[in-house]
Amino acid sequence: MGFVNNYATVNGIKLHYVVGGEGEPLICLPGWPQTWYSYHPIAQKLSQSFQVFVVDIRGMGSSEKPELGYDKKSMAADIFALVKHLGLGKVNLMGHDIGGMVAMSYAFNYPEFCDKLIVLDGAHPGEGMLHMPLIPAEGTFAGKMDANMPYPWWMAFNQVKALPEKLLKGRFQILLDYLFEYVMIDETKMSSFEREIYAAVYNDPESIRASNAWYQTFAKDIDDSKSYQQLEMPVLGIGSYVSYTYMKMALPYVANDLKVIGILDSGHYMYEEQPEQVIQAVVNFLTEHKK
């Protein structure tokens, strides 16, 4: 793929990242339950226009998995420390799912070091999360996620401490296969090789504990969000069929220079289902209005 593996110890934690390409820096952050490899379908083409850094966030993949620090403000501090370590100035930031939450926290906390922000199916936790239903509305919880009344049951499941590690140790692919079928329009676009990679990464209790911690800090994330100022840098929100409506409603409350687009023929894992649409949207956004 033309990318090189690297490690950096920053903010008291060892982070794994891969880098490739030349040009303006683009920091890419993955989500649950994936790793840096989730950018494999799009990173090569993006690296033709940008210097692409794909980072395993705190608790993910080959990065360290400490006991604490999984609130998005602390995780954003990890990324900021990495940016400084790499000698970069302003960077473009792109995040999917949990990675989108961390990317937004970076933009809130270090706006002078964020040129443009892209979030895909993931926005910073807000108080609306506290009103998510525990029980799905009748007829809305079936084989595929309902676009109008999505039921993300893992938001609650991942709050439980210690039990998921016991249930899923060595069996994580059972969850993966169910999840991909539920939130993707065409789950065959997530290859058996990719499934094996993610299952291997998340099969051990420490990895499950660390990744669930991203969810268990949402209350602190929501509290932190109350002190943040509106984002002034250009922001692009990209939503799949399961998140587009929510992102259209939520992002205008936090971003002044905003564009939201939908990739409605894709489920949550857009890089796998519709990589060309993602690449086109990202490149167009990052190259427009350049002096």
XYZ file of C-alpha atoms in Angstrom:
291
model
C 0.000 0.000 0.000
C 3.068 2.266 0.168
C 2.514 3.082 3.848
C 5.069 2.736 6.642
C 4.437 1.586 10.225
C 5.551 3.877 13.030
C 5.238 4.262 16.783
C 5.476 7.381 18.921
C 5.300 7.821 22.680
C 3.346 11.027 23.261
C 1.217 12.312 26.131
C 2.421 9.324 28.169
C 1.143 6.694 25.733
C 2.603 4.732 22.824
C 0.557 5.242 19.680
C 0.813 3.211 16.498
C 0.280 4.930 13.171
C 0.956 4.400 9.478
C 1.985 7.155 7.089
C 2.135 7.494 3.335
C 1.973 10.091 0.586
C 3.009 13.718 0.282
C 1.274 17.046 0.625
C -0.824 18.649 3.326
C -1.140 16.429 6.414
C -4.379 14.490 6.842
C -4.774 12.758 10.203
C -7.220 9.841 10.018
C -8.844 8.274 13.074
C -10.740 4.938 12.945
C -13.706 3.767 14.985
C -15.130 0.726 16.761
C -14.597 -2.163 16.274
C -11.857 -1.560 13.717
C -8.248 -0.333 13.549
C -6.036 1.693 11.218
C -6.718 -1.017 8.631
C -10.243 0.350 8.122
C -8.661 3.102 5.994
C -7.152 0.509 3.657
C -9.873 0.948 0.974
C -9.314 4.722 0.704
C -5.835 5.547 2.057
C -3.890 4.806 -1.121
C -5.909 7.216 -3.252
C -5.963 9.860 -0.529
C -2.179 9.625 -0.313
C -1.956 10.763 -3.934
C -3.109 14.207 -2.756
C -2.125 14.354 0.923
C 0.342 13.024 3.444
C -1.923 10.570 5.212
C -1.418 9.518 8.831
C -3.771 6.780 10.061
C -3.602 6.456 13.837
C -4.688 3.659 16.139
C -6.299 5.772 18.857
C -5.735 5.093 22.562
C -6.896 1.553 23.334
C -6.992 0.433 19.696
C -4.953 -2.113 17.777
C -1.222 -1.798 18.353
C -1.501 1.348 20.469
C -1.296 1.137 24.260
C -4.369 0.299 26.318
C -4.011 2.056 29.686
C -6.658 1.914 32.380
C -7.667 5.566 32.077
C -7.841 8.446 29.612
C -10.651 7.350 27.294
C -12.662 10.549 27.471
C -12.456 12.247 24.080
C -10.673 15.327 25.451
C -7.792 13.157 26.703
C -7.740 11.182 23.460
C -7.660 14.428 21.487
C -4.671 15.464 23.601
C -2.958 12.256 22.430
C -3.483 13.282 18.802
C -2.368 16.853 19.428
C 0.808 15.575 21.094
C 1.411 13.321 18.086
C 0.921 16.254 15.702
C 3.508 18.264 17.642
C 5.850 15.259 17.813
C 5.674 14.947 14.028
C 6.535 18.612 13.614
C 3.250 19.421 11.898
C 1.407 22.713 12.153
C -2.218 22.958 11.130
C -3.592 19.604 10.014
C -6.699 18.328 8.336
C -8.501 15.846 10.530
C -10.795 12.992 9.485
C -12.555 10.585 11.816
C -15.087 7.779 11.522
C -17.371 6.628 14.360
C -15.459 6.962 17.674
C -12.628 8.458 15.637
C -15.029 11.203 14.556
C -15.735 11.994 18.205
C -12.012 12.298 18.936
C -11.488 14.403 15.805
C -14.221 16.809 16.888
C -12.751 17.053 20.371
C -9.400 17.933 18.797
C -11.093 20.676 16.757
C -12.861 22.037 19.851
C -9.733 22.031 22.011
C -7.032 22.910 19.457
C -8.817 24.971 16.781
C -5.646 26.830 15.834
C -4.084 23.494 14.834
C -7.031 22.257 12.751
C -7.367 23.465 9.166
C -10.426 21.430 8.138
C -12.470 18.756 9.905
C -14.252 15.740 8.420
C -16.499 13.485 10.505
C -18.145 10.354 9.146
C -21.011 8.712 11.036
C -19.711 10.077 14.307
C -20.145 13.380 16.114
C -19.027 14.507 19.561
C -21.246 13.115 22.339
C -23.987 15.519 23.361
C -26.950 15.532 25.705
C -29.164 13.966 23.039
C -27.441 10.675 23.808
C -29.113 10.650 27.202
C -32.472 10.304 25.463
C -31.594 7.292 23.329
C -34.172 4.524 23.842
C -33.286 1.460 25.855
C -36.119 -0.456 24.202
C -36.562 -0.241 20.407
C -39.868 0.948 19.001
C -42.050 -1.896 17.765
C -41.064 -3.064 14.307
C -37.810 -1.077 14.132
C -35.302 -3.689 15.337
C -34.874 -6.253 12.598
C -32.121 -7.640 10.390
C -31.000 -4.214 9.183
C -30.740 -0.981 11.130
C -33.788 1.249 10.709
C -32.825 4.601 9.156
C -35.682 6.501 10.790
C -35.448 4.940 14.244
C -31.973 3.427 14.558
C -31.368 1.221 17.574
C -27.635 1.144 18.435
C -27.869 -1.472 21.185
C -24.070 -1.608 21.617
C -24.128 1.879 23.146
C -25.670 0.284 26.237
C -23.900 -3.077 26.008
C -20.487 -1.402 25.935
C -21.308 0.505 29.126
C -21.208 -2.738 31.106
C -17.884 -3.281 32.842
C -16.081 -6.631 33.011
C -18.906 -8.760 31.544
C -18.316 -8.184 27.775
C -14.702 -9.313 28.151
C -15.877 -12.618 29.576
C -18.598 -13.135 27.005
C -16.558 -12.174 23.953
C -13.067 -13.452 24.737
C -12.063 -15.550 21.719
C -15.548 -15.080 20.207
C -15.454 -11.493 19.008
C -16.150 -12.430 15.407
C -19.655 -13.482 16.446
C -20.331 -9.871 17.406
C -18.551 -8.551 14.317
C -20.545 -10.674 11.901
C -23.834 -9.661 13.509
C -22.840 -5.987 13.598
C -21.729 -5.834 9.971
C -24.943 -7.493 8.798
C -27.022 -5.111 10.932
C -25.436 -1.760 10.018
C -24.276 -2.384 6.437
C -26.489 -2.460 3.362
C -24.172 -5.001 1.733
C -22.231 -6.812 4.449
C -20.313 -8.817 1.828
C -18.270 -5.656 1.213
C -16.574 -6.395 4.555
C -14.309 -9.224 3.428
C -13.561 -12.361 5.413
C -9.932 -11.185 5.614
C -10.970 -7.881 7.198
C -13.270 -9.686 9.625
C -10.416 -11.977 10.665
C -8.132 -8.978 11.238
C -10.599 -7.210 13.514
C -11.616 -10.383 15.343
C -7.972 -11.143 16.096
C -7.386 -7.615 17.384
C -10.440 -7.548 19.669
C -10.491 -11.144 20.870
C -8.577 -10.564 24.105
C -10.083 -9.098 27.295
C -7.731 -6.088 27.429
C -8.718 -4.941 23.959
C -12.424 -5.356 24.700
C -12.039 -3.507 28.012
C -10.161 -0.634 26.364
C -12.540 -0.233 23.432
C -15.586 -0.309 25.704
C -13.965 2.478 27.716
C -14.509 4.776 24.710
C -18.227 4.389 25.431
C -18.035 4.426 29.214
C -16.686 8.006 29.175
C -19.618 9.477 27.259
C -20.995 11.177 30.391
C -17.731 13.100 30.808
C -17.641 13.843 27.087
C -21.144 15.309 27.299
C -20.134 17.431 30.254
C -17.013 18.651 28.450
C -19.096 19.606 25.419
C -21.012 22.182 27.447
C -17.939 24.446 27.629
C -16.918 24.251 23.971
C -17.218 27.165 21.559
C -18.648 26.894 18.049
C -16.251 25.466 15.482
C -15.141 28.106 12.989
C -13.001 25.977 10.641
C -14.693 24.348 7.627
C -16.432 21.121 8.681
C -17.699 18.316 6.459
C -20.121 15.752 7.838
C -20.613 12.564 5.838
C -23.498 10.367 6.888
C -24.526 6.887 5.844
C -28.176 5.908 5.647
C -28.123 5.200 9.393
C -26.646 8.556 10.482
C -27.284 11.185 7.809
C -30.514 12.527 9.321
C -28.969 12.739 12.792
C -25.850 14.504 11.527
C -27.949 17.044 9.600
C -29.758 17.875 12.829
C -26.817 17.791 15.250
C -23.832 19.336 13.491
C -25.342 22.809 12.842
C -25.428 23.323 16.608
C -21.638 23.105 16.874
C -20.208 24.216 13.501
C -20.644 27.527 11.690
C -18.944 26.676 8.377
C -20.628 23.346 7.705
C -21.481 21.032 4.841
C -23.319 17.743 5.424
C -23.690 15.144 2.689
C -25.260 11.708 2.657
C -23.958 8.481 1.173
C -27.351 6.872 1.414
C -26.503 3.754 -0.574
C -24.121 2.725 2.209
C -24.412 1.556 5.761
C -22.171 2.649 8.609
C -18.946 1.218 7.156
C -18.752 3.577 4.195
C -15.056 3.023 3.465
C -15.832 -0.576 2.587
C -19.236 -0.131 0.934
C -18.699 3.073 -1.057
C -14.982 3.989 -1.004
C -15.046 6.025 -4.230
C -17.824 8.278 -2.934
C -15.896 8.866 0.297
C -12.675 9.659 -1.574
C -14.412 12.092 -3.925
C -16.171 13.915 -1.087
C -13.007 14.170 1.023
C -10.713 15.314 -1.794
C -13.238 17.860 -3.059
C -13.716 19.309 0.413
C -10.024 19.501 1.275
C -8.992 21.057 -2.024
C -11.757 23.627 -2.445
C -11.069 27.285 -1.631
C -7.328 26.719 -1.465
C -5.273 29.840 -2.057
